[in-house]
JSON list of C-alpha atoms in Angstrom, two decimals:
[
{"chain": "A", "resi": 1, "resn": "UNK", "atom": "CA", "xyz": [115.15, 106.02, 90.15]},
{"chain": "A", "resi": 2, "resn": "UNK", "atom": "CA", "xyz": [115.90, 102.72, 91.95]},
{"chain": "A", "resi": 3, "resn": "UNK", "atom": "CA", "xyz": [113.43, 101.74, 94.28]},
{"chain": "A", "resi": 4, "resn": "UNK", "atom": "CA", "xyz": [114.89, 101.64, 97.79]},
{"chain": "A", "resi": 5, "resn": "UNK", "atom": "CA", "xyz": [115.95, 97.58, 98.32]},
{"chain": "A", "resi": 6, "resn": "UNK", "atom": "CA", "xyz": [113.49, 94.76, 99.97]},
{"chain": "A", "resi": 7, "resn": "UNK", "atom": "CA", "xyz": [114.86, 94.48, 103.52]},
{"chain": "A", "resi": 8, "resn": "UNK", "atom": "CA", "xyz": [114.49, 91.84, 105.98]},
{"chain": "A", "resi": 9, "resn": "UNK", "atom": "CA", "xyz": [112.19, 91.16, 108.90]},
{"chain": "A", "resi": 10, "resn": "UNK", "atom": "CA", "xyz": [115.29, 91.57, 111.08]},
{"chain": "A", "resi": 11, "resn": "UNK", "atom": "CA", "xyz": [115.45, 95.06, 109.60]},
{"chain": "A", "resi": 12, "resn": "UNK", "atom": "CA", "xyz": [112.48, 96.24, 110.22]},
{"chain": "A", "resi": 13, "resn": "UNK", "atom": "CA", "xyz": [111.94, 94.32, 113.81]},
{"chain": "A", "resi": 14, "resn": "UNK", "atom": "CA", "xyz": [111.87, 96.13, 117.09]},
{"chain": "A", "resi": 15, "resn": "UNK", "atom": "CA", "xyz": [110.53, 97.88, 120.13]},
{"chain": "A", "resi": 16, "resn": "UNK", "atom": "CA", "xyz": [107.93, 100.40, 119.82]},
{"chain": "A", "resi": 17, "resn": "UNK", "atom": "CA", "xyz": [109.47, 103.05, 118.10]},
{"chain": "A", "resi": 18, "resn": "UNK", "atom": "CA", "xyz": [111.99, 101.13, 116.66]},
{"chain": "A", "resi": 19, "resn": "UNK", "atom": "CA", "xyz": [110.78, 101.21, 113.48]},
{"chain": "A", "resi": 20, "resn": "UNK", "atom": "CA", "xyz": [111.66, 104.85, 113.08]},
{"chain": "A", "resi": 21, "resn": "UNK", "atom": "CA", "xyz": [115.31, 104.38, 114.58]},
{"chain": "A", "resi": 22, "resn": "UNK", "atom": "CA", "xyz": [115.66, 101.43, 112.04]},
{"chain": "A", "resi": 23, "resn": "UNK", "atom": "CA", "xyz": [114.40, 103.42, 109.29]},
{"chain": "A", "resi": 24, "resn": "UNK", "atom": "CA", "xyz": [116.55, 106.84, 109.78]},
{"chain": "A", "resi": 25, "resn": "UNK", "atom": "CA", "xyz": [119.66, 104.26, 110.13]},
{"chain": "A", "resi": 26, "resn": "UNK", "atom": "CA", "xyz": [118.94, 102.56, 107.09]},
{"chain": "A", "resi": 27, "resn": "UNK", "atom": "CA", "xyz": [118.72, 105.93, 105.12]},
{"chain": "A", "resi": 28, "resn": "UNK", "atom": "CA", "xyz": [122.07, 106.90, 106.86]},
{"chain": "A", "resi": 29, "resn": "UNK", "atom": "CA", "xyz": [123.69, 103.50, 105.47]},
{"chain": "A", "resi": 30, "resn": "UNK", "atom": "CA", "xyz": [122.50, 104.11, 101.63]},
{"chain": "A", "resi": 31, "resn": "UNK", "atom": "CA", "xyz": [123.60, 107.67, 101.79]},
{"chain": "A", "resi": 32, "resn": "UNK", "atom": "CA", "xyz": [127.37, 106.71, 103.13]},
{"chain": "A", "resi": 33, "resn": "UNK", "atom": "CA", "xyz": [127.37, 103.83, 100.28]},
{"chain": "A", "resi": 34, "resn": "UNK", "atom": "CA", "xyz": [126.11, 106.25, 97.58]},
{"chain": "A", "resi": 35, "resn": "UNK", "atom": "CA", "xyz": [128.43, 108.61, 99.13]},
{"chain": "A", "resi": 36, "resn": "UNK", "atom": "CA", "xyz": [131.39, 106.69, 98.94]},
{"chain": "A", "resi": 37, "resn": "UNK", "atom": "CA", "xyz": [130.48, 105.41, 95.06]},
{"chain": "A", "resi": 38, "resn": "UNK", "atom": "CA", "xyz": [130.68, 108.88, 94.09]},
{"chain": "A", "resi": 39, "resn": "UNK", "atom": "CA", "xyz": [134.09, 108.98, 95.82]},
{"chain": "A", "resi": 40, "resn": "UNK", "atom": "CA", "xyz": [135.41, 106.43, 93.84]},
{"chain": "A", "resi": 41, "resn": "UNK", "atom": "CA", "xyz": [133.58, 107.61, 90.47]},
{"chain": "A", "resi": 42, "resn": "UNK", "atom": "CA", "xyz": [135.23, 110.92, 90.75]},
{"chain": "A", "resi": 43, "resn": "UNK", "atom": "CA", "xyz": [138.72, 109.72, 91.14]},
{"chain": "A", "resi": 44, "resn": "UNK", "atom": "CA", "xyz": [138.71, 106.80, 88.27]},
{"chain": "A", "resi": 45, "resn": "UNK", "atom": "CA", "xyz": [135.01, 106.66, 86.92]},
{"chain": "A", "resi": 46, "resn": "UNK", "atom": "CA", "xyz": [132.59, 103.68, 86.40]},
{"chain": "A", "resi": 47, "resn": "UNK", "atom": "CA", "xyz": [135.70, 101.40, 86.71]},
{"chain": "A", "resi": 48, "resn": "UNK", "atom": "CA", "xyz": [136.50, 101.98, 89.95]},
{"chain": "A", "resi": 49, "resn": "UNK", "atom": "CA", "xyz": [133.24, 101.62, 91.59]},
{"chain": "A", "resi": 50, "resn": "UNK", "atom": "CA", "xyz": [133.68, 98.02, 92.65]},
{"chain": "A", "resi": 51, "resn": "UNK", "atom": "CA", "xyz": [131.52, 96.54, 94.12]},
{"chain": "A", "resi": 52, "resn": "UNK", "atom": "CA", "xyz": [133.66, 95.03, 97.17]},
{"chain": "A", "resi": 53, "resn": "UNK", "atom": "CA", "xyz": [135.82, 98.50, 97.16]},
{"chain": "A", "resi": 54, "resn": "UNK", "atom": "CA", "xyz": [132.36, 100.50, 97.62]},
{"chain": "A", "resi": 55, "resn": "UNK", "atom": "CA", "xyz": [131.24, 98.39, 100.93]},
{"chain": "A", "resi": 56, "resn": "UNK", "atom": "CA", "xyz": [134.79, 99.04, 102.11]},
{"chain": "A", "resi": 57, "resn": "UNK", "atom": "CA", "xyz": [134.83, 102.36, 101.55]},
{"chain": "A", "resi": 58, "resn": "UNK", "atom": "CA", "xyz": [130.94, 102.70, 103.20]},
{"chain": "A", "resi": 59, "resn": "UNK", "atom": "CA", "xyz": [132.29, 100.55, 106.03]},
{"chain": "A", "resi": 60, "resn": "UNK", "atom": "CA", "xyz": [129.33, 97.78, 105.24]},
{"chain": "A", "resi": 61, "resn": "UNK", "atom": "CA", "xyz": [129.34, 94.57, 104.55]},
{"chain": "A", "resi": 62, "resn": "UNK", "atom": "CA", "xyz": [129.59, 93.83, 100.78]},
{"chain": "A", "resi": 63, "resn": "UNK", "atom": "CA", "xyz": [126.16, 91.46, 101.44]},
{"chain": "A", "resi": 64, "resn": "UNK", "atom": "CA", "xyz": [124.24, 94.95, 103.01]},
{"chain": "A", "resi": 65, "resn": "UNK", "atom": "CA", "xyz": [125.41, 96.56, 99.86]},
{"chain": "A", "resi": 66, "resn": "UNK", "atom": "CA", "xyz": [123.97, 94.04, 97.66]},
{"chain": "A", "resi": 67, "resn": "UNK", "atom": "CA", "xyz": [120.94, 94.23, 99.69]},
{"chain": "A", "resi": 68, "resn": "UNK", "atom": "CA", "xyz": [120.39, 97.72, 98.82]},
{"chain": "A", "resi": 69, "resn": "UNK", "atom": "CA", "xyz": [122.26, 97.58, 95.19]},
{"chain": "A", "resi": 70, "resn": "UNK", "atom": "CA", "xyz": [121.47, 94.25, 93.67]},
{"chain": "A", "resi": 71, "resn": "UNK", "atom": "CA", "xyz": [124.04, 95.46, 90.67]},
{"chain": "A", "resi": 72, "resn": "UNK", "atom": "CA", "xyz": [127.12, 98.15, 90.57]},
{"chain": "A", "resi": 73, "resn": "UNK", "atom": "CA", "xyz": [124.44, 99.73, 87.62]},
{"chain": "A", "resi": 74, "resn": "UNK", "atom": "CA", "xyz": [121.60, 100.20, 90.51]},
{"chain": "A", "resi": 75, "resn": "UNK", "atom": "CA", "xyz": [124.19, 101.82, 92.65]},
{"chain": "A", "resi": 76, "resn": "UNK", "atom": "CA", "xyz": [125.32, 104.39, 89.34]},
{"chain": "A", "resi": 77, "resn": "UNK", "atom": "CA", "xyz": [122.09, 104.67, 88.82]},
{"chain": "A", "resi": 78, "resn": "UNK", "atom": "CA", "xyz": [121.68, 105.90, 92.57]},
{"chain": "A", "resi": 79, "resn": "UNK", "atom": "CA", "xyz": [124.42, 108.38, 92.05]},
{"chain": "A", "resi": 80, "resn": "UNK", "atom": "CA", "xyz": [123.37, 110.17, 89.00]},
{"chain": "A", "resi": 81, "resn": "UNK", "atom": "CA", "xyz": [119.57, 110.48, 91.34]},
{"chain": "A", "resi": 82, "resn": "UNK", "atom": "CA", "xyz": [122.46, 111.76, 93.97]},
{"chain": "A", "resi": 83, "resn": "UNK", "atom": "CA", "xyz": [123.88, 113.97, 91.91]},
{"chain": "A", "resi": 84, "resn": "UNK", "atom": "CA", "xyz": [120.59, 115.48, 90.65]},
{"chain": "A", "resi": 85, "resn": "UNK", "atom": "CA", "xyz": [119.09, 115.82, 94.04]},
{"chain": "A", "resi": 86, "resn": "UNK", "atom": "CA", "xyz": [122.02, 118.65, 94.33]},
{"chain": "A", "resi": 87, "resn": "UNK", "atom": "CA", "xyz": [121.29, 119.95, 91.37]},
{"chain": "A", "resi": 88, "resn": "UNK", "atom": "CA", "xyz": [117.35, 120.32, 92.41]},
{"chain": "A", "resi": 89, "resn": "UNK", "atom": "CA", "xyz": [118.39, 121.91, 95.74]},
{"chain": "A", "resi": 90, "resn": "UNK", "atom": "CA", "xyz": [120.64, 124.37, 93.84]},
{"chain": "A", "resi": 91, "resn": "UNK", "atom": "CA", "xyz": [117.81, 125.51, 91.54]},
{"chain": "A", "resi": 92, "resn": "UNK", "atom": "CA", "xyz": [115.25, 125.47, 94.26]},
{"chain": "A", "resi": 93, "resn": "UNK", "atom": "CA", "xyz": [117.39, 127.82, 96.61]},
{"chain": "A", "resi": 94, "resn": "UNK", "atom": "CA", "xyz": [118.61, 130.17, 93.71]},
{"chain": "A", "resi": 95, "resn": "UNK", "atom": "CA", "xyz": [116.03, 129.92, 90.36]},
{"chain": "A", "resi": 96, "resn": "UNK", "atom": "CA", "xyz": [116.84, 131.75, 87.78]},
{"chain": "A", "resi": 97, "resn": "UNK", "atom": "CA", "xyz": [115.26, 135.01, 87.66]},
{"chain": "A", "resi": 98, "resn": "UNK", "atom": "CA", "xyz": [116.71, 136.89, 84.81]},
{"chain": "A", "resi": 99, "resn": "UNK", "atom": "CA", "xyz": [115.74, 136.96, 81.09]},
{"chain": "A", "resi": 100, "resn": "UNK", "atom": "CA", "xyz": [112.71, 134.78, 78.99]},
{"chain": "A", "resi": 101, "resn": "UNK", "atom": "CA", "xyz": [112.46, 131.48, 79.00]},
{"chain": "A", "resi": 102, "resn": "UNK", "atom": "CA", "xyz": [115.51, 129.88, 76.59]},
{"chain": "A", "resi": 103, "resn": "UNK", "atom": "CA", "xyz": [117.73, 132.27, 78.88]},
{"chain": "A", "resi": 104, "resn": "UNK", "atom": "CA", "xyz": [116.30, 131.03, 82.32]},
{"chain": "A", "resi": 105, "resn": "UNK", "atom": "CA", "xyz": [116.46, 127.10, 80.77]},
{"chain": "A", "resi": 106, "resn": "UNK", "atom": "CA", "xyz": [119.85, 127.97, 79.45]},
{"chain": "A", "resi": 107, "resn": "UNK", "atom": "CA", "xyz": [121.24, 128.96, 82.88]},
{"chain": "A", "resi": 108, "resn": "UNK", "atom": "CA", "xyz": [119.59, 125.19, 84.55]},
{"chain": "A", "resi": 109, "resn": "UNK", "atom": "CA", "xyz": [122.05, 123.13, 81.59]},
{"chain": "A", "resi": 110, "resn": "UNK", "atom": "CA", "xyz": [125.11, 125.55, 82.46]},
{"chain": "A", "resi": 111, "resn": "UNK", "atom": "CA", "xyz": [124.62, 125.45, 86.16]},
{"chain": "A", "resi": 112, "resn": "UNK", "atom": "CA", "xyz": [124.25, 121.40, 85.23]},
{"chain": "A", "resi": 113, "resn": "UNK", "atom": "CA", "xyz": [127.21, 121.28, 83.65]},
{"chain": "A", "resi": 114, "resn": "UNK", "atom": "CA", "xyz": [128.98, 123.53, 85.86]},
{"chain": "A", "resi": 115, "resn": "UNK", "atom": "CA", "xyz": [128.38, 121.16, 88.47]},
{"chain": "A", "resi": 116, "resn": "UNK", "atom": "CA", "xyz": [129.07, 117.94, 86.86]},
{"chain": "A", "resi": 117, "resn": "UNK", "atom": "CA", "xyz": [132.76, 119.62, 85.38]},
{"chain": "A", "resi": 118, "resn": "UNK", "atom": "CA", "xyz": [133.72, 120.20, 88.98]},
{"chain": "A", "resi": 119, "resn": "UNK", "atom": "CA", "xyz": [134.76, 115.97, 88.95]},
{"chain": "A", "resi": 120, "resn": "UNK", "atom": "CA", "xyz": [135.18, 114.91, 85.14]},
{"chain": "A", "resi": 121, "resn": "UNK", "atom": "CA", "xyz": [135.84, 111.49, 86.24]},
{"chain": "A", "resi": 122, "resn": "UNK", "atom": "CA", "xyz": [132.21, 111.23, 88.01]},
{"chain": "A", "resi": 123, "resn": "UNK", "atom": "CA", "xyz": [130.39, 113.34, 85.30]},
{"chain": "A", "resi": 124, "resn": "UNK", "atom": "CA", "xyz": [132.10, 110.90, 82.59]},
{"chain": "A", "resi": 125, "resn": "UNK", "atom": "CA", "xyz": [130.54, 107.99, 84.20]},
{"chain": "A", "resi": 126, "resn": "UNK", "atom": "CA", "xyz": [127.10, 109.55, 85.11]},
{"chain": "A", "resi": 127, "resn": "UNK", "atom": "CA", "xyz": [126.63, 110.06, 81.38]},
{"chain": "A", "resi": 128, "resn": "UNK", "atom": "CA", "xyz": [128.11, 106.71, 80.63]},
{"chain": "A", "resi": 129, "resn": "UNK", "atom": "CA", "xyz": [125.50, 105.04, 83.01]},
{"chain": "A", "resi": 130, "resn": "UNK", "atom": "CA", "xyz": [122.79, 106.84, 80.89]},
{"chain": "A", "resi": 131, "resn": "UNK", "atom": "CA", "xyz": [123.80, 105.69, 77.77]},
{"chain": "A", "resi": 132, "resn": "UNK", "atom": "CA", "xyz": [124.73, 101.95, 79.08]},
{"chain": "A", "resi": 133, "resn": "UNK", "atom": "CA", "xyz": [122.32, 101.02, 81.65]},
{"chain": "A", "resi": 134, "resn": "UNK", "atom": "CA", "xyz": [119.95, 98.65, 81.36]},
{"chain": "A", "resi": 135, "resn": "UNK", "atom": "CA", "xyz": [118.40, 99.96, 84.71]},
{"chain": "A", "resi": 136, "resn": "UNK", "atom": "CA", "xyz": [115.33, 102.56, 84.18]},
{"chain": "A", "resi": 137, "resn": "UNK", "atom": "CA", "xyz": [116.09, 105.94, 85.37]},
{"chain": "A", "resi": 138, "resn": "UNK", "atom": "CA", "xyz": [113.98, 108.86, 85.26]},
{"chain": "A", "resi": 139, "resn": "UNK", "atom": "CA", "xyz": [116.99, 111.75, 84.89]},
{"chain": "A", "resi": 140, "resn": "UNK", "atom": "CA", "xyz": [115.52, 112.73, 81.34]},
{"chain": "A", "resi": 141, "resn": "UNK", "atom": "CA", "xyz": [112.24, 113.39, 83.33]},
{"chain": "A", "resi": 142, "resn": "UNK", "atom": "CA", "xyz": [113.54, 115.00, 86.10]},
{"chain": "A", "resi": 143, "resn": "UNK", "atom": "CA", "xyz": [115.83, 117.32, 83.82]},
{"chain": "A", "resi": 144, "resn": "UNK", "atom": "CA", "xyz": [113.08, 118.01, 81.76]},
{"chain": "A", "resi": 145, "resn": "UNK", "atom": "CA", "xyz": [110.85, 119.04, 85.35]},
{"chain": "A", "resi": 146, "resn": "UNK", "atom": "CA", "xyz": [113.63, 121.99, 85.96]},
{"chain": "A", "resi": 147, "resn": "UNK", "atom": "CA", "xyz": [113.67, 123.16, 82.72]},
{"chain": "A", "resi": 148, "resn": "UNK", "atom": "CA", "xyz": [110.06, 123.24, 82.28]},
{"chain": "A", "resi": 149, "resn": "UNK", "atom": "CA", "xyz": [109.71, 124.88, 86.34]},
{"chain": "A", "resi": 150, "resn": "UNK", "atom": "CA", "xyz": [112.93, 128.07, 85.00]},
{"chain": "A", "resi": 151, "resn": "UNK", "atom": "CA", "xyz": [111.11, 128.20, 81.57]},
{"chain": "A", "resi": 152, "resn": "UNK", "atom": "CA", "xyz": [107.25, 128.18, 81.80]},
{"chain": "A", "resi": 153, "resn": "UNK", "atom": "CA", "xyz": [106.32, 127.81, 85.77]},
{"chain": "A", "resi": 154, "resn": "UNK", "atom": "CA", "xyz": [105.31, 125.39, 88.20]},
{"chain": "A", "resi": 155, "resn": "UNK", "atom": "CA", "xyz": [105.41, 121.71, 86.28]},
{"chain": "A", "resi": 156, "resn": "UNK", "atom": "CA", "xyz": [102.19, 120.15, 87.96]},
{"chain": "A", "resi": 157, "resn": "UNK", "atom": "CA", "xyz": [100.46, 123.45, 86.46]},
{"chain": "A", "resi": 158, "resn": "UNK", "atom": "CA", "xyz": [101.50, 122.01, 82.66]},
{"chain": "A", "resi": 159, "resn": "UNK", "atom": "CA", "xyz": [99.04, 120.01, 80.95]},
{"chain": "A", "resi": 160, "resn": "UNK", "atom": "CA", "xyz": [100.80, 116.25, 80.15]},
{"chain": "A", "resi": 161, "resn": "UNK", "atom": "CA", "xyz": [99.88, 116.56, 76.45]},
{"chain": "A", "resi": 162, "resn": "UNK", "atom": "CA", "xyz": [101.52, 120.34, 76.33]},
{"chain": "A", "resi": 163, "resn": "UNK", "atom": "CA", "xyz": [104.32, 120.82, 74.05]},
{"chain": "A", "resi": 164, "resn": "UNK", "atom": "CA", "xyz": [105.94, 122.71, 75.92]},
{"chain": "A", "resi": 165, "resn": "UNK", "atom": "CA", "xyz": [106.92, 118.92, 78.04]},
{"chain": "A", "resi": 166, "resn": "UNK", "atom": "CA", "xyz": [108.37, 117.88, 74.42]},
{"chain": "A", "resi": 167, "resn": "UNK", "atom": "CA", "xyz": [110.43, 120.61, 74.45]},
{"chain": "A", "resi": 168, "resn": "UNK", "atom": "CA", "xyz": [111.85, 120.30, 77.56]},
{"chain": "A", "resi": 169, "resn": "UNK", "atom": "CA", "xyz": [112.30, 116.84, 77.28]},
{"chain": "A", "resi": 170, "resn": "UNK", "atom": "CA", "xyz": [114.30, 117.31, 73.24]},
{"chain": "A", "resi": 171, "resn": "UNK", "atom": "CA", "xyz": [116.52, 120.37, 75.39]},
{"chain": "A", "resi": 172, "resn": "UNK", "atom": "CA", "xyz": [117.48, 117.94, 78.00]},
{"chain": "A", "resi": 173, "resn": "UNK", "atom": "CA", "xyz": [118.50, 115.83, 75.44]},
{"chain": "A", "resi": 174, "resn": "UNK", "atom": "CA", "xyz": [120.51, 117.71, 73.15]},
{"chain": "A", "resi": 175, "resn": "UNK", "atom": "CA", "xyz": [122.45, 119.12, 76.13]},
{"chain": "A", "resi": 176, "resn": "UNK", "atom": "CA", "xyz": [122.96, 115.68, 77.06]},
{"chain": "A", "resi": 177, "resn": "UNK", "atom": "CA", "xyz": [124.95, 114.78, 73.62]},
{"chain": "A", "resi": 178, "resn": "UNK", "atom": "CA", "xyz": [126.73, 118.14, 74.30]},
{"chain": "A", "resi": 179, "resn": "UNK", "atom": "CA", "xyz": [127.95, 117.09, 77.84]},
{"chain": "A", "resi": 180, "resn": "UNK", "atom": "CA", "xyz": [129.07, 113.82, 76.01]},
{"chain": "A", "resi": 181, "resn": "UNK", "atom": "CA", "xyz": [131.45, 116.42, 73.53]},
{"chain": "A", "resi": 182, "resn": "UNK", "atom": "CA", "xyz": [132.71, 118.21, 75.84]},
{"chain": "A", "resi": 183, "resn": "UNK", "atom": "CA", "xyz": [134.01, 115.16, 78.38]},
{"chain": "A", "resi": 184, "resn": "UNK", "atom": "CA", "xyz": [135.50, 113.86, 74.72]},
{"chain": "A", "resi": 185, "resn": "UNK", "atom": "CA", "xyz": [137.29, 117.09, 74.81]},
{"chain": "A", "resi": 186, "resn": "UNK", "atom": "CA", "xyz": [135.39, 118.28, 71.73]},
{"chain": "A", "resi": 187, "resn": "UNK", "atom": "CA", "xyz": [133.81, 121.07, 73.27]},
{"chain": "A", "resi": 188, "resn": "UNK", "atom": "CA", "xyz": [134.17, 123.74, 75.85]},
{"chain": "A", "resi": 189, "resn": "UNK", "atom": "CA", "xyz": [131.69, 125.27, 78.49]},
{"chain": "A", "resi": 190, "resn": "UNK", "atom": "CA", "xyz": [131.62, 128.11, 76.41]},
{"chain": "A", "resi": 191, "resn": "UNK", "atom": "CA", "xyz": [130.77, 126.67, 72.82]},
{"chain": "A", "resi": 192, "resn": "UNK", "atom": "CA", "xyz": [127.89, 124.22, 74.41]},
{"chain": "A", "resi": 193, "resn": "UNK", "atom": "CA", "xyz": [126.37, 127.45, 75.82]},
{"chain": "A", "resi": 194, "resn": "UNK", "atom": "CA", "xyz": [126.16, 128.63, 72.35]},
{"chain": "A", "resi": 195, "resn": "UNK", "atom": "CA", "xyz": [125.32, 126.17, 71.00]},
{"chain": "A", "resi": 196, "resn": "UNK", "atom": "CA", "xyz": [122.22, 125.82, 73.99]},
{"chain": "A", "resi": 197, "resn": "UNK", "atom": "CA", "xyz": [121.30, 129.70, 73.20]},
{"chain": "A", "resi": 198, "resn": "UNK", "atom": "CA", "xyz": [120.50, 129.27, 69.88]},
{"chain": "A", "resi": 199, "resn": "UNK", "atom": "CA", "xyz": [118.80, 125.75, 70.35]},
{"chain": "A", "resi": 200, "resn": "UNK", "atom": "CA", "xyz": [116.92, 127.49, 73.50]},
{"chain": "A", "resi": 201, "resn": "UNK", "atom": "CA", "xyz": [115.53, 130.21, 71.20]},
{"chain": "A", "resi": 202, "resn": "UNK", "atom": "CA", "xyz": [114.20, 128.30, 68.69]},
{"chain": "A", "resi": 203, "resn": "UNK", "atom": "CA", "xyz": [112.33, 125.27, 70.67]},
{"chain": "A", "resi": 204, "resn": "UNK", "atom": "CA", "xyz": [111.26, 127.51, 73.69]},
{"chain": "A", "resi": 205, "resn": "UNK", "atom": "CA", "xyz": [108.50, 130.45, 73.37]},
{"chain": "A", "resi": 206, "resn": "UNK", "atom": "CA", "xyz": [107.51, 132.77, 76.29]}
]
């Protein structure tokens, strides 16, 4: 999603070895200020991920934050990659097994959603950032990766110019726009799975 921030000589400078040090602490300071963005998103949404709040929060300065977020967009933008990393991690450890392939992408989305529902506040401004932000992010890719990996196998083994990568990408979509309903209340987990079954079974073919 973002690319990690341009740092500077003083950084980056150091004894033999140092490099790595530097590098691991670095890594260590973006996760504590993603970390502590999510905080905030999950208690009071995109609102109250201030900027100045955030570096307070991450215990950095508020000019290291800007170093590695050059806007509070970059840093949402950072969360939703946070958020899907999870997500990845979940799917890797535990794929889904059962059914054909609208059941096993069906049960990616609801674990998705499950996941997000846990803290409305952050999952409200996740989607927000996706629909608002001028920053490039790859999550309809990288939702479209697990649904093609539960539904038809190994994504690298997919041809780019299969349908099949359409399809994932229009599912990931449309379960977007559902997660969208159902923070506006117009929706529960139970009707967007239904909805997602029959959508599922029509678009995806074992």
């Amino acid at each position: 999603m973002t690319a990690e921030p341009t740092v500077t000589g003083d950084e980056t400078r150091g004894q033999p070895g140092g490099q790595g040090v530097r590098s691991r602490s670095q890594h260590q300071r973006r996760k504590r200020i993603v970390q502590a963005a999510a905080a905030l998103a999950s208690r009071g949404g995109i609102e109250a991920m201030q900027m100045r709040t955030v570096s307070e929060r991450a215990g950095v300065a508020l000019g290291t934050l800007y170093r590695y977020f050059p806007s509070k967009m970059d840093l949402v933008v950072a969360v939703v990659s946070e958020e899907l990393d999870l997500l990845e991690g979940s799917i890797e450890r535990r794929p889904p097994r059962a059914g054909g392939a609208p059941d096993r992408a069906v049960e990616v989305l609801m674990r998705a959603t499950r996941g997000l529902m846990r803290e409305p506040e952050l999952a409200e401004a996740l989607i927000r950032s996706l629909l608002l932000s001028d920053v490039k992010t790859d999550f309809g890719d990288r939702m479209s990766e697990l649904l093609l990996r539960a539904a038809s196998g190994p994504p690298e083994d997919i041809p780019a110019e299969d349908p099949r990568r359409l399809v994932a990408r229009a599912l990931s979509g449309i379960w977007t726009m559902e997660m969208i309903e159902m923070l506006r209340g117009n929706a529960t987990a139970e009707e967007i799975q239904a909805r997602l079954e029959i959508t599922a079974s029509r678009l995806l073919i074992d």
